[in-house]
Amino acid sequence: MNAWRSRTGVAIAAALVAGSAYAADDSRIVVGQTVALTGSISEHGQAVVTGARAYIEGVNAAGGVGGRRIALVTLDDGGDATRAAENTRRLIERDGVVTMFGGVEGGPCVASLKEASDRGVPLIACMAGSPEMREPFNRYSFPVRAPHLAEFGRLIDIATTYGYGKVAFLHADSDTGRKHLANVQRLADARKLHVIPIVVKSGAKAEELAQAIMAAKPDAVFNHGSYAIYSATIREARRMGVRTQFMAVNSGAAQMAKQLGDDAKGLIFTQIVPFPWAVAIPLVKEYQQALARHAPPGTQPSFSGLEGYASARVLVAGLRSAGAKNLSRDSLQRAMETLGSVDLGGMTVQYAAGAHPGSSFVDTVIVATDGRFAR
């Protein structure tokens, strides 16, 4: 953690001092990022940045894109949507970024998308499964990861495979949360599975949510929203003696398992990138090699880090397609739409005019008795 802070903190500080000078320097391609480096989801955000920077630093070491180095200017939003919106405006208007890239979580990503698209700036690989990243169609939104809808479908399939008849779904008290609930109910109805909604209101206490789960007596529970409150809820539920099957979407899986300790055993996660320890997968092998060369010493592979790395690969594919010489926001937007199918070596993303689905890759893992992830 300290190594990450000391190295990345210096890089970010240097970018902020340079400010709009980056935009005026034709030797650089300036990319903006607003992401949670502090707060309850900071470990997830930091791992994402580490993975993305490992790839970008490798590209820069090899000469950059058309001879121009990529300057990733990163601002901390603490996982807060209002701060993410402010950061996005600042990066576009002050630093003159050619694109926004790589935030985390639904609220900040949706807020960043609005600010970016209102100003004609692409947003590439904001790491949220929220419906708003794809619906309604936005020509400036280029998600990489699969949507939560695909993850919910996988978790519901697991529930029906296990013979469960009743599941509880924890969701945020927001428009996005209610959209997720509607999708979950639609998926569950098709499989004759009963859904019990549990609303996570602002300021909700883990003990209250755990009591709601205990009263509902579901066969399984899964979530949308902050992994910090969900992990605290699982811990409280276990303390109360609840023995239901807990499942979760991908965001912050490693961080959540670490927070839960022994209470994480048996927890099932969906994942939207390949298993980051499976070096037989080309994307994973390249990611681990990049960590060894360009990440702070001791950095371990993680799902969050691999998502950042894969997202940066898509970003660079778009920059290369647009060409460094006459690169602009408009040319990058057009280039992203002409990428077609991009094989990352373990997952594939797709973009075309009028359709930006990104990836459909969804896998599942379980926390084993030794606390490690198993497939």
Tab-separated table of C-alpha atoms in Angstrom:
chain	number	residue	atom	x	y	z
A	1	MET	CA	0.000	0.000	0.000
A	2	ASN	CA	2.738	2.477	0.940
A	3	ALA	CA	4.691	1.637	-2.216
A	4	TRP	CA	1.609	2.316	-4.321
A	5	ARG	CA	0.977	5.613	-2.586
A	6	SER	CA	4.578	6.812	-2.821
A	7	ARG	CA	4.971	5.998	-6.499
A	8	THR	CA	1.524	6.806	-7.849
A	9	GLY	CA	1.105	9.821	-5.605
A	10	VAL	CA	4.190	11.416	-7.147
A	11	ALA	CA	2.946	10.689	-10.671
A	12	ILE	CA	-0.444	12.210	-9.949
A	13	ALA	CA	1.042	15.243	-8.253
A	14	ALA	CA	3.324	15.862	-11.231
A	15	ALA	CA	0.361	15.682	-13.586
A	16	LEU	CA	-1.587	18.183	-11.532
A	17	VAL	CA	1.278	20.650	-11.377
A	18	ALA	CA	1.750	20.473	-15.135
A	19	GLY	CA	-1.973	21.179	-15.633
A	20	SER	CA	-2.881	22.516	-19.054
A	21	ALA	CA	0.764	22.353	-20.125
A	22	TYR	CA	0.130	18.692	-20.843
A	23	ALA	CA	-2.511	19.602	-23.386
A	24	ALA	CA	-0.138	22.010	-25.134
A	25	ASP	CA	2.668	19.443	-25.427
A	26	ASP	CA	2.428	17.563	-28.735
A	27	SER	CA	4.775	14.882	-27.398
A	28	ARG	CA	2.023	13.707	-25.043
A	29	ILE	CA	-1.495	12.331	-25.302
A	30	VAL	CA	-3.373	13.520	-22.228
A	31	VAL	CA	-5.944	11.120	-20.779
A	32	GLY	CA	-8.103	11.997	-17.761
A	33	GLN	CA	-9.160	9.688	-14.960
A	34	THR	CA	-11.379	10.239	-11.929
A	35	VAL	CA	-11.307	7.261	-9.584
A	36	ALA	CA	-11.577	6.345	-5.901
A	37	LEU	CA	-8.106	6.528	-4.357
A	38	THR	CA	-9.489	7.180	-0.875
A	39	GLY	CA	-12.645	6.115	0.922
A	40	SER	CA	-14.423	2.808	1.351
A	41	ILE	CA	-13.641	1.457	-2.144
A	42	SER	CA	-10.118	2.863	-2.355
A	43	GLU	CA	-8.328	-0.510	-2.466
A	44	HIS	CA	-10.365	-1.437	-5.537
A	45	GLY	CA	-9.666	1.918	-7.177
A	46	GLN	CA	-5.949	1.810	-6.401
A	47	ALA	CA	-5.614	-1.705	-7.837
A	48	VAL	CA	-7.401	-0.596	-11.012
A	49	VAL	CA	-5.019	2.343	-11.420
A	50	THR	CA	-1.982	0.142	-10.787
A	51	GLY	CA	-3.082	-2.313	-13.481
A	52	ALA	CA	-3.845	0.425	-16.002
A	53	ARG	CA	-0.580	2.241	-15.363
A	54	ALA	CA	1.401	-0.994	-15.718
A	55	TYR	CA	0.168	-1.300	-19.295
A	56	ILE	CA	0.491	2.394	-20.140
A	57	GLU	CA	4.043	2.575	-18.776
A	58	GLY	CA	4.949	-0.401	-20.947
A	59	VAL	CA	3.514	1.349	-24.008
A	60	ASN	CA	5.425	4.531	-23.171
A	61	ALA	CA	8.661	2.599	-22.633
A	62	ALA	CA	8.267	1.180	-26.149
A	63	GLY	CA	7.860	4.635	-27.707
A	64	GLY	CA	4.256	5.487	-26.898
A	65	VAL	CA	1.557	5.843	-29.543
A	66	GLY	CA	3.003	7.174	-32.788
A	67	GLY	CA	5.923	8.580	-30.820
A	68	ARG	CA	3.706	10.356	-28.275
A	69	ARG	CA	3.712	9.304	-24.631
A	70	ILE	CA	0.419	8.762	-22.820
A	71	ALA	CA	0.019	11.069	-19.806
A	72	LEU	CA	-2.648	9.670	-17.477
A	73	VAL	CA	-3.842	12.503	-15.212
A	74	THR	CA	-5.613	10.905	-12.251
A	75	LEU	CA	-7.828	12.695	-9.717
A	76	ASP	CA	-9.332	11.167	-6.581
A	77	ASP	CA	-13.141	11.180	-6.308
A	78	GLY	CA	-13.395	9.022	-3.172
A	79	GLY	CA	-16.180	7.028	-4.836
A	80	ASP	CA	-18.448	10.092	-4.758
A	81	ALA	CA	-20.524	10.963	-7.834
A	82	THR	CA	-20.447	14.730	-7.219
A	83	ARG	CA	-16.663	14.752	-6.956
A	84	ALA	CA	-16.407	12.556	-10.059
A	85	ALA	CA	-18.486	15.081	-12.021
A	86	GLU	CA	-16.339	17.974	-10.764
A	87	ASN	CA	-13.135	16.118	-11.612
A	88	THR	CA	-14.399	15.321	-15.103
A	89	ARG	CA	-15.190	18.975	-15.826
A	90	ARG	CA	-11.794	20.000	-14.455
A	91	LEU	CA	-9.883	17.457	-16.539
A	92	ILE	CA	-11.720	18.399	-19.726
A	93	GLU	CA	-11.763	22.160	-19.313
A	94	ARG	CA	-8.421	22.754	-17.565
A	95	ASP	CA	-6.210	19.872	-18.667
A	96	GLY	CA	-7.670	19.494	-22.150
A	97	VAL	CA	-7.788	15.693	-22.033
A	98	VAL	CA	-8.560	13.912	-25.282
A	99	THR	CA	-10.663	11.312	-23.440
A	100	MET	CA	-11.817	10.256	-20.003
A	101	PHE	CA	-10.857	6.783	-18.850
A	102	GLY	CA	-11.172	4.180	-16.152
A	103	GLY	CA	-13.305	5.258	-13.209
A	104	VAL	CA	-14.941	2.746	-10.866
A	105	GLU	CA	-18.455	2.152	-9.515
A	106	GLY	CA	-21.839	3.143	-10.896
A	107	GLY	CA	-22.520	6.532	-9.326
A	108	PRO	CA	-19.169	8.119	-10.243
A	109	CYS	CA	-19.118	6.540	-13.728
A	110	VAL	CA	-22.644	7.683	-14.603
A	111	ALA	CA	-21.848	11.203	-13.357
A	112	SER	CA	-18.595	11.291	-15.308
A	113	LEU	CA	-20.335	10.066	-18.464
A	114	LYS	CA	-22.866	12.900	-18.337
A	115	GLU	CA	-20.184	15.570	-17.996
A	116	ALA	CA	-18.003	14.018	-20.694
A	117	SER	CA	-20.736	13.420	-23.250
A	118	ASP	CA	-22.187	16.911	-22.722
A	119	ARG	CA	-18.762	18.216	-23.802
A	120	GLY	CA	-18.211	15.813	-26.692
A	121	VAL	CA	-15.501	13.815	-24.926
A	122	PRO	CA	-15.352	10.000	-25.061
A	123	LEU	CA	-15.440	7.990	-21.829
A	124	ILE	CA	-13.548	4.740	-22.326
A	125	ALA	CA	-13.692	1.812	-19.913
A	126	CYS	CA	-15.431	3.314	-16.908
A	127	MET	CA	-15.593	0.200	-14.728
A	128	ALA	CA	-19.249	0.050	-13.763
A	129	GLY	CA	-21.945	-2.415	-14.726
A	130	SER	CA	-24.714	0.183	-14.494
A	131	PRO	CA	-27.414	0.150	-17.195
A	132	GLU	CA	-26.785	3.845	-17.896
A	133	MET	CA	-23.379	3.046	-19.383
A	134	ARG	CA	-25.205	1.372	-22.295
A	135	GLU	CA	-28.863	2.480	-22.138
A	136	PRO	CA	-29.930	4.689	-23.732
A	137	PHE	CA	-27.195	4.459	-26.337
A	138	ASN	CA	-24.562	7.177	-25.919
A	139	ARG	CA	-22.037	7.618	-28.725
A	140	TYR	CA	-19.397	8.760	-26.229
A	141	SER	CA	-19.706	5.794	-23.842
A	142	PHE	CA	-17.352	2.867	-24.513
A	143	PRO	CA	-17.707	0.349	-21.667
A	144	VAL	CA	-15.279	-2.567	-21.573
A	145	ARG	CA	-16.547	-4.788	-18.770
A	146	ALA	CA	-19.758	-6.826	-19.046
A	147	PRO	CA	-22.894	-5.233	-17.572
A	148	HIS	CA	-24.292	-6.211	-14.180
A	149	LEU	CA	-27.256	-7.676	-16.059
A	150	ALA	CA	-24.995	-10.486	-17.295
A	151	GLU	CA	-23.616	-11.022	-13.781
A	152	PHE	CA	-27.098	-11.159	-12.266
A	153	GLY	CA	-28.095	-13.736	-14.865
A	154	ARG	CA	-25.129	-15.915	-13.912
A	155	LEU	CA	-25.893	-15.686	-10.171
A	156	ILE	CA	-29.555	-16.513	-10.733
A	157	ASP	CA	-28.527	-19.509	-12.845
A	158	ILE	CA	-26.378	-20.708	-9.934
A	159	ALA	CA	-29.303	-20.292	-7.548
A	160	THR	CA	-31.595	-22.382	-9.750
A	161	THR	CA	-28.876	-25.007	-10.255
A	162	TYR	CA	-28.649	-25.376	-6.486
A	163	GLY	CA	-32.419	-25.778	-6.327
A	164	TYR	CA	-33.049	-22.509	-4.501
A	165	GLY	CA	-36.514	-20.995	-4.683
A	166	LYS	CA	-36.064	-17.655	-2.937
A	167	VAL	CA	-33.257	-15.089	-3.178
A	168	ALA	CA	-32.765	-11.697	-1.560
A	169	PHE	CA	-31.343	-8.842	-3.635
A	170	LEU	CA	-29.683	-5.910	-1.883
A	171	HIS	CA	-29.783	-2.812	-4.047
A	172	ALA	CA	-29.073	0.886	-3.683
A	173	ASP	CA	-31.939	3.325	-3.084
A	174	SER	CA	-31.348	5.063	-6.416
A	175	ASP	CA	-32.651	5.092	-9.958
A	176	THR	CA	-29.805	2.785	-10.943
A	177	GLY	CA	-30.596	0.446	-8.062
A	178	ARG	CA	-34.237	0.268	-9.076
A	179	LYS	CA	-33.246	-0.478	-12.683
A	180	HIS	CA	-31.098	-3.310	-11.410
A	181	LEU	CA	-34.010	-4.616	-9.338
A	182	ALA	CA	-36.291	-4.603	-12.376
A	183	ASN	CA	-33.685	-6.561	-14.349
A	184	VAL	CA	-33.205	-9.064	-11.538
A	185	GLN	CA	-36.945	-9.606	-11.199
A	186	ARG	CA	-37.263	-10.127	-14.950
A	187	LEU	CA	-34.443	-12.673	-14.974
A	188	ALA	CA	-35.805	-14.446	-11.896
A	189	ASP	CA	-39.386	-14.571	-13.213
A	190	ALA	CA	-38.151	-16.396	-16.301
A	191	ARG	CA	-36.650	-19.042	-13.994
A	192	LYS	CA	-39.590	-19.106	-11.537
A	193	LEU	CA	-37.402	-17.762	-8.749
A	194	HIS	CA	-38.839	-15.493	-6.056
A	195	VAL	CA	-36.934	-12.250	-5.354
A	196	ILE	CA	-37.055	-10.399	-2.037
A	197	PRO	CA	-35.812	-6.800	-2.495
A	198	ILE	CA	-33.795	-5.285	0.353
A	199	VAL	CA	-33.190	-1.559	-0.160
A	200	VAL	CA	-29.854	-0.143	0.982
A	201	LYS	CA	-30.766	3.438	1.845
A	202	SER	CA	-28.243	6.190	2.403
A	203	GLY	CA	-26.671	5.735	5.814
A	204	ALA	CA	-28.024	2.204	6.208
A	205	LYS	CA	-26.432	0.187	9.003
A	206	ALA	CA	-25.047	-3.273	8.376
A	207	GLU	CA	-26.884	-4.633	11.414
A	208	GLU	CA	-30.251	-3.433	10.050
A	209	LEU	CA	-29.601	-5.024	6.660
A	210	ALA	CA	-28.500	-8.267	8.289
A	211	GLN	CA	-31.702	-8.322	10.342
A	212	ALA	CA	-33.723	-7.848	7.143
A	213	ILE	CA	-31.926	-10.815	5.572
A	214	MET	CA	-32.533	-12.952	8.656
A	215	ALA	CA	-36.245	-12.069	8.644
A	216	ALA	CA	-36.608	-12.839	4.911
A	217	LYS	CA	-35.001	-16.300	5.262
A	218	PRO	CA	-33.767	-16.462	1.648
A	219	ASP	CA	-31.893	-19.410	0.209
A	220	ALA	CA	-29.305	-17.036	-1.232
A	221	VAL	CA	-28.406	-13.338	-1.207
A	222	PHE	CA	-26.638	-11.169	-3.774
A	223	ASN	CA	-26.080	-7.463	-4.224
A	224	HIS	CA	-25.674	-4.281	-6.158
A	225	GLY	CA	-23.841	-1.339	-4.663
A	226	SER	CA	-20.876	-0.682	-2.413
A	227	TYR	CA	-18.898	-3.778	-1.487
A	228	ALA	CA	-17.953	-2.073	1.799
A	229	ILE	CA	-21.517	-2.047	3.171
A	230	TYR	CA	-22.249	-5.489	1.718
A	231	SER	CA	-19.209	-7.084	3.359
A	232	ALA	CA	-20.150	-5.480	6.696
A	233	THR	CA	-23.681	-6.841	6.251
A	234	ILE	CA	-22.395	-10.356	5.608
A	235	ARG	CA	-20.236	-10.181	8.725
A	236	GLU	CA	-23.217	-9.079	10.830
A	237	ALA	CA	-25.437	-11.772	9.316
A	238	ARG	CA	-22.874	-14.452	10.115
A	239	ARG	CA	-22.632	-13.111	13.666
A	240	MET	CA	-26.420	-13.472	13.945
A	241	GLY	CA	-26.213	-17.081	12.787
A	242	VAL	CA	-27.555	-16.591	9.250
A	243	ARG	CA	-26.342	-19.495	7.085
A	244	THR	CA	-27.727	-18.536	3.702
A	245	GLN	CA	-25.549	-18.688	0.570
A	246	PHE	CA	-24.016	-15.271	-0.031
A	247	MET	CA	-23.067	-14.269	-3.580
A	248	ALA	CA	-21.727	-11.029	-5.018
A	249	VAL	CA	-20.951	-9.168	-8.222
A	250	ASN	CA	-17.339	-8.630	-9.108
A	251	SER	CA	-16.460	-5.156	-7.807
A	252	GLY	CA	-13.740	-5.313	-5.169
A	253	ALA	CA	-13.823	-9.107	-4.783
A	254	ALA	CA	-10.309	-9.423	-3.355
A	255	GLN	CA	-10.809	-6.449	-1.061
A	256	MET	CA	-14.151	-7.814	0.128
A	257	ALA	CA	-12.725	-11.271	0.826
A	258	LYS	CA	-9.872	-9.676	2.757
A	259	GLN	CA	-12.277	-7.611	4.860
A	260	LEU	CA	-14.414	-10.654	5.692
A	261	GLY	CA	-11.611	-13.048	6.612
A	262	ASP	CA	-13.087	-16.380	7.724
A	263	ASP	CA	-16.607	-15.124	6.980
A	264	ALA	CA	-15.708	-15.024	3.277
A	265	LYS	CA	-15.427	-18.806	2.980
A	266	GLY	CA	-17.944	-20.161	0.487
A	267	LEU	CA	-18.775	-16.717	-0.908
A	268	ILE	CA	-19.465	-16.889	-4.661
A	269	PHE	CA	-18.436	-14.007	-6.915
A	270	THR	CA	-19.045	-13.280	-10.548
A	271	GLN	CA	-15.983	-11.950	-12.360
A	272	ILE	CA	-15.808	-9.958	-15.573
A	273	VAL	CA	-12.145	-10.671	-16.345
A	274	PRO	CA	-10.320	-14.010	-16.526
A	275	PHE	CA	-8.760	-15.611	-13.437
A	276	PRO	CA	-5.683	-13.389	-12.788
A	277	TRP	CA	-3.514	-16.323	-11.686
A	278	ALA	CA	-4.220	-18.492	-14.767
A	279	VAL	CA	-1.025	-17.715	-16.707
A	280	ALA	CA	-2.030	-20.070	-19.529
A	281	ILE	CA	-4.408	-17.271	-20.592
A	282	PRO	CA	-2.430	-14.801	-22.765
A	283	LEU	CA	-4.018	-11.692	-21.227
A	284	VAL	CA	-3.172	-12.890	-17.715
A	285	LYS	CA	0.417	-13.777	-18.636
A	286	GLU	CA	0.951	-10.329	-20.173
A	287	TYR	CA	-0.634	-8.660	-17.126
A	288	GLN	CA	1.640	-10.487	-14.690
A	289	GLN	CA	4.698	-9.645	-16.781
A	290	ALA	CA	3.654	-5.976	-16.839
A	291	LEU	CA	3.278	-5.958	-13.047
A	292	ALA	CA	6.780	-7.369	-12.669
A	293	ARG	CA	8.241	-4.688	-14.937
A	294	HIS	CA	6.194	-1.579	-14.194
A	295	ALA	CA	4.239	-1.908	-10.913
A	296	PRO	CA	5.578	-1.114	-7.424
A	297	PRO	CA	7.582	-4.018	-5.928
A	298	GLY	CA	5.416	-6.625	-4.261
A	299	THR	CA	2.251	-5.803	-6.242
A	300	GLN	CA	0.138	-8.953	-6.425
A	301	PRO	CA	-2.234	-9.918	-9.246
A	302	SER	CA	-5.901	-9.194	-8.609
A	303	PHE	CA	-9.208	-9.071	-10.439
A	304	SER	CA	-9.302	-5.283	-10.022
A	305	GLY	CA	-5.783	-4.900	-11.360
A	306	LEU	CA	-6.457	-7.113	-14.360
A	307	GLU	CA	-9.604	-5.119	-15.140
A	308	GLY	CA	-7.541	-1.933	-15.128
A	309	TYR	CA	-4.905	-3.534	-17.347
A	310	ALA	CA	-7.439	-4.883	-19.874
A	311	SER	CA	-9.216	-1.521	-19.933
A	312	ALA	CA	-5.959	0.281	-20.692
A	313	ARG	CA	-5.344	-2.110	-23.575
A	314	VAL	CA	-8.671	-1.077	-25.115
A	315	LEU	CA	-7.865	2.596	-24.569
A	316	VAL	CA	-4.537	2.235	-26.381
A	317	ALA	CA	-6.151	0.232	-29.199
A	318	GLY	CA	-8.467	3.191	-29.772
A	319	LEU	CA	-5.631	5.727	-29.648
A	320	ARG	CA	-3.592	3.730	-32.157
A	321	SER	CA	-6.568	3.366	-34.467
A	322	ALA	CA	-7.205	7.132	-34.331
A	323	GLY	CA	-3.557	7.895	-35.044
A	324	ALA	CA	-1.315	10.168	-33.017
A	325	LYS	CA	-0.672	12.847	-35.637
A	326	ASN	CA	-4.118	14.422	-35.870
A	327	LEU	CA	-5.626	12.963	-32.719
A	328	SER	CA	-8.738	14.723	-31.415
A	329	ARG	CA	-11.768	13.871	-29.320
A	330	ASP	CA	-13.859	13.427	-32.466
A	331	SER	CA	-11.284	11.287	-34.249
A	332	LEU	CA	-10.922	9.048	-31.188
A	333	GLN	CA	-14.687	8.637	-30.906
A	334	ARG	CA	-14.864	7.591	-34.567
A	335	ALA	CA	-11.882	5.289	-34.228
A	336	MET	CA	-13.383	3.500	-31.229
A	337	GLU	CA	-16.519	2.781	-33.262
A	338	THR	CA	-14.464	1.218	-36.046
A	339	LEU	CA	-12.480	-1.140	-33.793
A	340	GLY	CA	-14.960	-3.939	-34.414
A	341	SER	CA	-14.004	-7.069	-32.457
A	342	VAL	CA	-10.837	-6.794	-30.342
A	343	ASP	CA	-9.392	-10.042	-28.955
A	344	LEU	CA	-7.507	-9.276	-25.744
A	345	GLY	CA	-6.309	-12.855	-25.373
A	346	GLY	CA	-8.899	-14.261	-23.008
A	347	MET	CA	-11.798	-11.880	-23.475
A	348	THR	CA	-13.166	-9.986	-26.456
A	349	VAL	CA	-14.653	-6.492	-26.743
A	350	GLN	CA	-16.809	-5.203	-29.565
A	351	TYR	CA	-17.706	-1.736	-30.836
A	352	ALA	CA	-19.472	-0.479	-33.933
A	353	ALA	CA	-21.413	2.589	-34.991
A	354	GLY	CA	-24.620	2.600	-32.972
A	355	ALA	CA	-23.536	-0.299	-30.720
A	356	HIS	CA	-20.920	-0.256	-27.938
A	357	PRO	CA	-21.488	-3.540	-26.057
A	358	GLY	CA	-17.874	-4.000	-24.929
A	359	SER	CA	-17.283	-7.420	-23.367
A	360	SER	CA	-19.791	-10.113	-22.456
A	361	PHE	CA	-17.269	-12.159	-20.438
A	362	VAL	CA	-18.610	-13.411	-17.075
A	363	ASP	CA	-17.014	-16.093	-14.913
A	364	THR	CA	-17.594	-17.288	-11.348
A	365	VAL	CA	-15.212	-17.983	-8.489
A	366	ILE	CA	-15.620	-19.092	-4.877
A	367	VAL	CA	-13.621	-18.268	-1.763
A	368	ALA	CA	-12.105	-21.573	-0.644
A	369	THR	CA	-11.471	-22.716	2.920
A	370	ASP	CA	-7.916	-21.346	2.804
A	371	GLY	CA	-9.246	-17.892	1.863
A	372	ARG	CA	-8.019	-18.055	-1.730
A	373	PHE	CA	-10.161	-17.831	-4.827
A	374	ALA	CA	-10.980	-21.064	-6.643
A	375	ARG	CA	-12.822	-21.706	-9.879
